[in-house]
mmCIF file of C-alpha atoms in Angstrom:
data_model
loop_
_atom_site.group_PDB
_atom_site.id
_atom_site.type_symbol
_atom_site.label_atom_id
_atom_site.label_comp_id
_atom_site.label_asym_id
_atom_site.label_seq_id
_atom_site.Cartn_x
_atom_site.Cartn_y
_atom_site.Cartn_z
ATOM 1 C CA MET A 1 2.521 24.007 3.369
ATOM 2 C CA ASP A 2 2.988 23.737 7.114
ATOM 3 C CA ASP A 3 -0.340 22.079 7.158
ATOM 4 C CA TYR A 4 0.641 19.370 4.936
ATOM 5 C CA LEU A 5 3.689 18.910 7.040
ATOM 6 C CA LYS A 6 1.958 17.829 10.023
ATOM 7 C CA ILE A 7 1.436 14.669 8.238
ATOM 8 C CA CYS A 8 5.345 13.950 9.020
ATOM 9 C CA PRO A 9 5.573 10.578 10.821
ATOM 10 C CA LEU A 10 8.038 12.313 13.528
ATOM 11 C CA HIS A 11 4.510 14.199 14.806
ATOM 12 C CA SER A 12 3.297 11.068 16.096
ATOM 13 C CA GLY A 13 5.916 11.499 18.929
ATOM 14 C CA SER A 14 8.400 9.076 17.658
ATOM 15 C CA VAL A 15 10.520 7.846 14.881
ATOM 16 C CA PRO A 16 7.710 5.199 14.275
ATOM 17 C CA ARG A 17 8.430 1.529 12.532
ATOM 18 C CA SER A 18 8.107 0.504 9.228
ATOM 19 C CA SER A 19 4.577 -0.238 8.366
ATOM 20 C CA VAL A 20 2.393 -0.506 5.310
ATOM 21 C CA LYS A 21 -0.680 0.807 6.948
ATOM 22 C CA MET A 22 -3.079 2.507 4.587
ATOM 23 C CA THR A 23 -6.029 4.976 5.055
ATOM 24 C CA LYS A 24 -8.955 5.216 3.020
ATOM 25 C CA PHE A 25 -9.624 8.553 0.926
ATOM 26 C CA SER A 26 -13.100 8.603 2.443
ATOM 27 C CA ASN A 27 -11.607 8.679 6.015
ATOM 28 C CA LEU A 28 -9.280 11.665 5.051
ATOM 29 C CA PRO A 29 -9.651 15.500 5.464
ATOM 30 C CA ASP A 30 -10.835 16.803 2.085
ATOM 31 C CA ARG A 31 -7.515 18.487 1.123
ATOM 32 C CA ARG A 32 -5.987 15.299 0.926
ATOM 33 C CA ASN A 33 -8.789 13.186 -0.475
ATOM 34 C CA THR A 34 -7.241 13.359 -3.699
ATOM 35 C CA VAL A 35 -4.343 11.670 -5.318
ATOM 36 C CA PHE A 36 -2.592 14.973 -6.243
ATOM 37 C CA MET A 37 -1.497 17.863 -3.946
ATOM 38 C CA PHE A 38 -0.532 21.340 -5.090
ATOM 39 C CA ASP A 39 1.236 23.810 -3.060
ATOM 40 C CA THR A 40 3.904 26.466 -3.285
ATOM 41 C CA TYR A 41 6.633 24.002 -3.984
ATOM 42 C CA TRP A 42 5.207 23.416 -7.550
ATOM 43 C CA ASN A 43 7.672 25.480 -9.338
ATOM 44 C CA GLN A 44 10.574 23.908 -7.534
ATOM 45 C CA PHE A 45 9.216 20.256 -8.908
ATOM 46 C CA ARG A 46 8.449 22.038 -12.317
ATOM 47 C CA LYS A 47 12.117 22.718 -12.600
ATOM 48 C CA ASN A 48 13.205 19.597 -11.415
ATOM 49 C CA ASN A 49 10.831 17.675 -13.824
ATOM 50 C CA ILE A 50 12.249 20.100 -16.744
ATOM 51 C CA SER A 51 15.757 19.254 -16.014
ATOM 52 C CA GLN A 52 15.229 15.542 -15.799
ATOM 53 C CA ALA A 53 13.625 15.383 -19.277
ATOM 54 C CA GLU A 54 16.282 17.586 -20.884
ATOM 55 C CA ALA A 55 19.209 15.273 -19.151
ATOM 56 C CA SER A 56 17.835 11.883 -20.407
ATOM 57 C CA PHE A 57 14.323 10.894 -21.010
ATOM 58 C CA ASP A 58 14.903 7.024 -20.885
ATOM 59 C CA ASP A 59 16.700 7.520 -17.298
ATOM 60 C CA TYR A 60 13.369 8.564 -15.968
ATOM 61 C CA SER A 61 10.470 7.156 -17.749
ATOM 62 C CA LEU A 62 9.558 3.575 -18.749
ATOM 63 C CA VAL A 63 6.263 2.566 -20.966
ATOM 64 C CA ASP A 64 5.124 -1.035 -21.549
ATOM 65 C CA PRO A 65 3.404 -0.699 -24.840
ATOM 66 C CA TYR A 66 1.521 -3.945 -24.560
ATOM 67 C CA PHE A 67 -0.563 -3.421 -21.425
ATOM 68 C CA ASP A 68 -3.781 -1.764 -21.658
ATOM 69 C CA ARG A 69 -3.742 1.763 -19.852
ATOM 70 C CA TYR A 70 -7.349 3.025 -20.632
ATOM 71 C CA SER A 71 -8.541 2.839 -16.929
ATOM 72 C CA CYS A 72 -5.577 4.492 -15.316
ATOM 73 C CA TYR A 73 -5.460 7.278 -18.212
ATOM 74 C CA LYS A 74 -9.251 7.829 -17.430
ATOM 75 C CA TYR A 75 -8.409 8.163 -13.645
ATOM 76 C CA LEU A 76 -5.866 10.695 -14.206
ATOM 77 C CA VAL A 77 -8.007 12.811 -16.353
ATOM 78 C CA GLU A 78 -10.919 12.933 -14.160
ATOM 79 C CA ASP A 79 -8.876 13.227 -10.706
ATOM 80 C CA LEU A 80 -7.122 16.351 -12.169
ATOM 81 C CA THR A 81 -10.447 18.133 -13.626
ATOM 82 C CA THR A 82 -12.591 17.327 -10.871
ATOM 83 C CA LYS A 83 -10.525 17.788 -7.882
ATOM 84 C CA HIS A 84 -8.618 20.638 -9.073
ATOM 85 C CA PRO A 85 -11.000 22.273 -11.878
ATOM 86 C CA ARG A 86 -9.032 25.866 -11.331
ATOM 87 C CA LEU A 87 -5.655 24.148 -12.508
ATOM 88 C CA PHE A 88 -6.751 21.498 -14.950
ATOM 89 C CA ASN A 89 -9.317 21.893 -17.624
ATOM 90 C CA ILE A 90 -10.858 19.824 -20.442
ATOM 91 C CA LYS A 91 -12.901 20.873 -23.765
ATOM 92 C CA GLU A 92 -13.117 19.228 -27.172
ATOM 93 C CA VAL A 93 -10.890 20.441 -30.076
ATOM 94 C CA ASP A 94 -11.166 19.427 -33.546
ATOM 95 C CA GLY A 95 -12.724 15.937 -32.372
ATOM 96 C CA ALA A 96 -10.173 15.587 -29.641
ATOM 97 C CA HIS A 97 -10.308 16.120 -26.017
ATOM 98 C CA ARG A 98 -7.679 18.721 -24.955
ATOM 99 C CA LEU A 99 -6.599 18.793 -21.555
ATOM 100 C CA THR A 100 -4.913 21.889 -20.491
ATOM 101 C CA CYS A 101 -2.763 22.697 -16.990
ATOM 102 C CA THR A 102 -3.179 26.325 -16.301
ATOM 103 C CA LEU A 103 0.058 26.462 -14.177
ATOM 104 C CA SER A 104 2.272 25.561 -17.186
ATOM 105 C CA ARG A 105 -0.093 26.410 -19.821
ATOM 106 C CA GLU A 106 0.789 23.026 -21.513
ATOM 107 C CA THR A 107 -1.711 21.303 -23.352
ATOM 108 C CA ILE A 108 -2.419 17.626 -24.830
ATOM 109 C CA ASP A 109 -4.884 16.520 -27.343
ATOM 110 C CA PHE A 110 -5.943 13.055 -27.005
ATOM 111 C CA ASP A 111 -8.515 10.497 -28.654
ATOM 112 C CA PRO A 112 -11.103 10.119 -26.275
ATOM 113 C CA ALA A 113 -11.849 6.716 -26.745
ATOM 114 C CA THR A 114 -8.515 5.238 -26.587
ATOM 115 C CA PHE A 115 -6.519 8.103 -24.738
ATOM 116 C CA GLU A 116 -3.884 7.891 -27.558
ATOM 117 C CA THR A 117 -2.057 10.990 -27.915
ATOM 118 C CA LEU A 118 -2.871 13.231 -30.937
ATOM 119 C CA ARG A 119 -1.437 16.543 -30.215
ATOM 120 C CA CYS A 120 0.910 18.178 -27.897
ATOM 121 C CA ASN A 121 2.086 21.524 -26.435
ATOM 122 C CA SER A 122 4.822 20.415 -24.078
ATOM 123 C CA THR A 123 8.335 20.897 -22.866
ATOM 124 C CA LEU A 124 8.749 17.195 -23.576
ATOM 125 C CA GLY A 125 8.272 17.861 -27.319
ATOM 126 C CA GLY A 126 6.964 14.856 -29.533
ATOM 127 C CA LEU A 127 3.987 13.056 -28.804
ATOM 128 C CA PRO A 128 4.306 11.854 -25.118
ATOM 129 C CA THR A 129 1.909 9.540 -23.530
ATOM 130 C CA LEU A 130 -0.857 11.165 -21.432
ATOM 131 C CA PHE A 131 0.809 9.566 -18.419
ATOM 132 C CA ARG A 132 4.087 11.168 -19.192
ATOM 133 C CA TRP A 133 2.301 14.469 -19.983
ATOM 134 C CA VAL A 134 0.843 14.384 -16.567
ATOM 135 C CA SER A 135 4.071 13.815 -14.731
ATOM 136 C CA MET A 136 5.215 17.023 -16.074
ATOM 137 C CA GLN A 137 2.617 18.951 -14.519
ATOM 138 C CA VAL A 138 2.409 17.385 -10.986
ATOM 139 C CA GLU A 139 4.713 17.186 -7.832
ATOM 140 C CA CYS A 140 5.018 13.310 -7.531
ATOM 141 C CA ASP A 141 6.349 9.941 -8.999
ATOM 142 C CA LEU A 142 3.897 8.073 -10.935
ATOM 143 C CA VAL A 143 4.032 4.373 -11.478
ATOM 144 C CA LEU A 144 1.706 2.098 -12.849
ATOM 145 C CA PHE A 145 1.723 -1.553 -11.404
ATOM 146 C CA LYS A 146 0.922 -4.905 -12.551
ATOM 147 C CA ASP A 147 1.499 -8.252 -10.381
ATOM 148 C CA ASP A 148 4.588 -9.025 -12.608
ATOM 149 C CA GLY A 149 5.989 -5.736 -13.103
ATOM 150 C CA ILE A 150 5.560 -2.011 -13.913
ATOM 151 C CA VAL A 151 3.477 -0.945 -16.784
ATOM 152 C CA GLU A 152 4.722 2.675 -16.815
ATOM 153 C CA ILE A 153 6.798 4.932 -14.739
ATOM 154 C CA ALA A 154 7.755 8.576 -14.352
ATOM 155 C CA LEU A 155 9.859 9.860 -11.786
ATOM 156 C CA ALA A 156 9.799 13.364 -10.290
ATOM 157 C CA SER A 157 12.044 12.729 -7.474
ATOM 158 C CA ALA A 158 14.374 9.751 -7.714
ATOM 159 C CA SER A 159 15.252 8.556 -4.259
ATOM 160 C CA HIS A 160 18.587 6.690 -4.986
ATOM 161 C CA TRP A 161 16.778 4.303 -7.226
ATOM 162 C CA SER A 162 16.472 4.570 -11.224
ATOM 163 C CA VAL A 163 14.069 3.330 -14.073
ATOM 164 C CA ASP A 164 16.624 0.990 -15.275
ATOM 165 C CA TRP A 165 16.910 -0.791 -11.642
ATOM 166 C CA ALA A 166 13.314 -1.299 -11.765
ATOM 167 C CA ARG A 167 12.939 -2.470 -15.415
ATOM 168 C CA ASP A 168 11.568 -6.189 -15.816
ATOM 169 C CA LYS A 169 11.249 -6.457 -11.858
ATOM 170 C CA SER A 170 8.076 -7.870 -10.505
ATOM 171 C CA PHE A 171 6.538 -6.029 -7.276
ATOM 172 C CA HIS A 172 8.116 -8.778 -5.043
ATOM 173 C CA SER A 173 11.487 -8.173 -6.318
ATOM 174 C CA ILE A 174 11.202 -4.237 -6.075
ATOM 175 C CA HIS A 175 10.437 -4.861 -2.351
ATOM 176 C CA GLU A 176 12.791 -7.738 -1.477
ATOM 177 C CA GLU A 177 15.035 -5.624 0.199
ATOM 178 C CA VAL A 178 12.587 -3.768 2.447
ATOM 179 C CA VAL A 179 13.198 -5.704 5.458
ATOM 180 C CA ASN A 180 12.815 -5.745 9.192
ATOM 181 C CA ARG A 181 15.566 -5.754 11.802
ATOM 182 C CA ASP A 182 15.485 -9.826 11.775
ATOM 183 C CA GLY A 183 15.756 -9.831 7.843
ATOM 184 C CA SER A 184 11.973 -10.739 7.481
ATOM 185 C CA LEU A 185 9.801 -8.943 4.875
ATOM 186 C CA VAL A 186 7.922 -5.841 5.652
ATOM 187 C CA ILE A 187 5.628 -6.957 2.758
ATOM 188 C CA LYS A 188 4.887 -10.638 3.503
ATOM 189 C CA ASP A 189 3.031 -11.725 0.408
ATOM 190 C CA PRO A 190 3.840 -9.009 -2.275
ATOM 191 C CA SER A 191 1.717 -10.928 -5.002
ATOM 192 C CA LYS A 192 -1.073 -11.449 -2.627
ATOM 193 C CA MET A 193 -0.765 -7.820 -1.652
ATOM 194 C CA VAL A 194 -1.224 -6.578 -5.465
ATOM 195 C CA ARG A 195 -4.374 -8.729 -5.857
ATOM 196 C CA SER A 196 -5.856 -7.043 -2.958
ATOM 197 C CA ILE A 197 -4.699 -3.699 -3.710
ATOM 198 C CA SER A 198 -5.993 -3.814 -7.401
ATOM 199 C CA SER A 199 -9.569 -5.020 -6.257
ATOM 200 C CA MET A 200 -10.148 -2.444 -3.127
ATOM 201 C CA PRO A 201 -13.186 -0.111 -3.399
ATOM 202 C CA GLU A 202 -11.533 3.274 -3.262
ATOM 203 C CA PRO A 203 -7.951 4.645 -3.361
ATOM 204 C CA VAL A 204 -5.755 4.977 -0.165
ATOM 205 C CA GLU A 205 -3.065 7.189 1.444
ATOM 206 C CA ARG A 206 0.319 5.970 3.274
ATOM 207 C CA VAL A 207 2.647 8.327 4.649
ATOM 208 C CA GLY A 208 6.163 6.729 5.588
ATOM 209 C CA ALA A 209 9.569 6.005 4.033
ATOM 210 C CA LEU A 210 11.066 8.320 6.605
ATOM 211 C CA SER A 211 14.858 9.194 6.195
ATOM 212 C CA PHE A 212 17.052 11.941 7.431
ATOM 213 C CA ARG A 213 19.055 14.013 4.801
ATOM 214 C CA SER A 214 21.286 17.067 4.878
ATOM 215 C CA HIS A 215 19.955 18.515 1.889
ATOM 216 C CA GLN A 216 16.527 18.779 -0.153
ATOM 217 C CA THR A 217 17.560 18.001 -3.381
ATOM 218 C CA LEU A 218 14.524 16.190 -5.166
ATOM 219 C CA ASN A 219 16.280 14.134 -7.673
ATOM 220 C CA ILE A 220 18.886 11.535 -5.913
ATOM 221 C CA HIS A 221 18.819 9.538 -9.181
ATOM 222 C CA PRO A 222 22.080 7.069 -8.298
ATOM 223 C CA SER A 223 23.928 8.073 -11.550
ATOM 224 C CA LEU A 224 24.286 11.644 -9.892
ATOM 225 C CA GLY A 225 26.112 10.369 -7.191
ATOM 226 C CA ILE A 226 24.679 12.784 -4.514
ATOM 227 C CA GLU A 227 25.547 12.160 -1.208
ATOM 228 C CA ASP A 228 25.160 13.579 2.134
ATOM 229 C CA SER A 229 27.314 15.503 4.276
ATOM 230 C CA TRP A 230 27.170 15.058 8.361
ATOM 231 C CA THR A 231 30.160 17.387 9.739
ATOM 232 C CA TRP A 232 27.919 18.451 12.753
ATOM 233 C CA GLU A 233 29.739 21.843 12.809
ATOM 234 C CA PRO A 234 27.428 24.616 14.229
ATOM 235 C CA PRO A 235 25.631 26.669 12.623
ATOM 236 C CA ASP A 236 26.117 24.882 9.326
ATOM 237 C CA GLN A 237 24.636 21.758 9.544
ATOM 238 C CA ASN A 238 21.641 21.092 7.741
ATOM 239 C CA ILE A 239 19.161 18.415 8.795
ATOM 240 C CA PHE A 240 15.937 17.499 7.102
ATOM 241 C CA CYS A 241 13.523 14.648 7.649
ATOM 242 C CA ARG A 242 12.474 13.271 4.164
ATOM 243 C CA PHE A 243 9.463 11.509 3.960
ATOM 244 C CA GLU A 244 6.652 10.333 1.409
ATOM 245 C CA ARG A 245 3.067 10.712 0.989
ATOM 246 C CA GLN A 246 2.216 7.719 -1.155
ATOM 247 C CA THR A 247 -1.361 7.013 -2.449
ATOM 248 C CA VAL A 248 -2.599 3.724 -4.380
ATOM 249 C CA VAL A 249 -5.507 3.935 -6.673
ATOM 250 C CA PRO A 250 -6.974 0.448 -7.496
ATOM 251 C CA LEU A 251 -7.739 -0.164 -11.195
ATOM 252 C CA GLY A 252 -8.810 -3.579 -11.771
ATOM 253 C CA MET A 253 -5.863 -5.417 -13.323
ATOM 254 C CA SER A 254 -3.240 -3.137 -11.923
ATOM 255 C CA PHE A 255 -3.040 0.124 -9.613
ATOM 256 C CA LEU A 256 -1.709 3.540 -9.812
ATOM 257 C CA PHE A 257 1.139 4.334 -7.190
ATOM 258 C CA THR A 258 1.994 7.941 -6.554
ATOM 259 C CA ILE A 259 4.809 9.373 -4.728
ATOM 260 C CA ARG A 260 5.265 12.740 -3.161
ATOM 261 C CA THR A 261 8.297 13.876 -1.516
ATOM 262 C CA PHE A 262 8.350 16.269 1.693
ATOM 263 C CA PHE A 263 10.841 17.636 3.798
ATOM 264 C CA MET A 264 10.724 18.726 7.390
ATOM 265 C CA ASN A 265 13.428 20.962 8.400
ATOM 266 C CA MET A 266 14.497 19.655 11.610
ATOM 267 C CA THR A 267 16.678 22.691 12.578
ATOM 268 C CA ASN A 268 13.830 25.127 12.517
ATOM 269 C CA PRO A 269 13.282 26.275 16.155
ATOM 270 C CA LYS A 270 9.406 25.574 15.925
ATOM 271 C CA ASN A 271 10.132 21.931 15.030
ATOM 272 C CA LYS A 272 12.597 21.439 17.951
ATOM 273 C CA GLU A 273 10.463 19.987 20.729
ATOM 274 C CA ILE A 274 8.415 17.524 18.020
ATOM 275 C CA VAL A 275 11.897 16.501 16.830
ATOM 276 C CA LEU A 276 13.553 15.881 20.294
ATOM 277 C CA THR A 277 10.252 13.809 21.365
ATOM 278 C CA ALA A 278 10.671 11.688 18.296
ATOM 279 C CA LEU A 279 14.289 11.159 18.421
ATOM 280 C CA ASP A 280 13.686 9.952 22.422
ATOM 281 C CA ASN A 281 11.149 7.444 20.894
ATOM 282 C CA VAL A 282 12.957 5.706 18.194
ATOM 283 C CA HIS A 283 11.159 2.140 17.197
ATOM 284 C CA PRO A 284 13.709 -0.425 16.741
ATOM 285 C CA GLU A 285 11.947 -1.485 13.608
ATOM 286 C CA CYS A 286 11.978 2.031 11.987
ATOM 287 C CA TYR A 287 13.438 2.682 8.399
ATOM 288 C CA PRO A 288 16.319 4.807 9.504
ATOM 289 C CA ARG A 289 17.286 2.594 12.198
ATOM 290 C CA ASP A 290 20.997 2.031 10.628
ATOM 291 C CA PHE A 291 21.482 5.845 10.425
ATOM 292 C CA LEU A 292 20.096 6.494 13.801
ATOM 293 C CA SER A 293 22.169 3.704 15.522
ATOM 294 C CA LYS A 294 25.417 5.402 13.805
ATOM 295 C CA LYS A 295 24.650 9.008 14.121
ATOM 296 C CA GLY A 296 21.329 9.496 15.969
ATOM 297 C CA ASP A 297 23.161 10.587 19.330
ATOM 298 C CA ARG A 298 24.957 13.470 17.304
ATOM 299 C CA MET A 299 22.133 14.661 15.642
ATOM 300 C CA ARG A 300 20.218 14.670 18.798
ATOM 301 C CA HIS A 301 23.038 16.619 20.332
ATOM 302 C CA TYR A 302 23.208 18.960 17.963
ATOM 303 C CA ILE A 303 19.655 20.216 17.560
ATOM 304 C CA SER A 304 19.393 19.964 21.604
ATOM 305 C CA SER A 305 22.480 22.222 21.600
ATOM 306 C CA TYR A 306 22.563 24.479 18.565
ATOM 307 C CA VAL A 307 18.875 24.868 17.338
#
């Protein structure tokens, strides 16, 4: 897990600017040359997924039944079974293809021609889509985008946003509040970006969406009202850098977008030098600029004095 945390943006020696910079899979280390990453936090994500499913299915997932999702489902099955063969295997059972997750011991049987779910052994119950079933086995949010909106979505770690908020929104309207300090859009031409992403020759990775939290709660769905607590009272103030590993998989008329949440413990002594160096080099266009303008000095003082 520590190796994964080295992709934290703070390791650059700064709190970097907001960016949409992406890296091709072919230029990544082997362990990151995949959409899905599995580590010791799988159980934590799994419990989170189950609690969400039990709370309210509709709050955390959405399906557009009129869009052809064949290429996405095909990619999901191939990536899981070829990149993670010890965790996912597939075989033919009674004319169907059965995908099994060896971690959860859950299975889904689907028609190999259409990827329609035929049978399922899952915590979800019923006959969930393959997309939704996969979301229960992995450690990230899944979103299938087309130019004018979301085709399918399953949230594992909602960060102050919800399916209801995203419903019927275009890629442009979802990102219209992601702006630079002068109010200009970080993504200048969202429609052009969607067309470009959908036709890319290979998947890409982006690490970003950095923020500072006082807890490591995965699910911060807006309906839950979970807030951070900043008292700066030693030795009880927790400080975490939350960031996302995002991947984008081009699928022709659409693209698969995944979001994996990571937390770096900023009050861990072994991270002290990295953190203080980064806080001394804050880019004015970084995502958490408003937070740092209000609380950055207190945070740096706490880490410098008490860690």
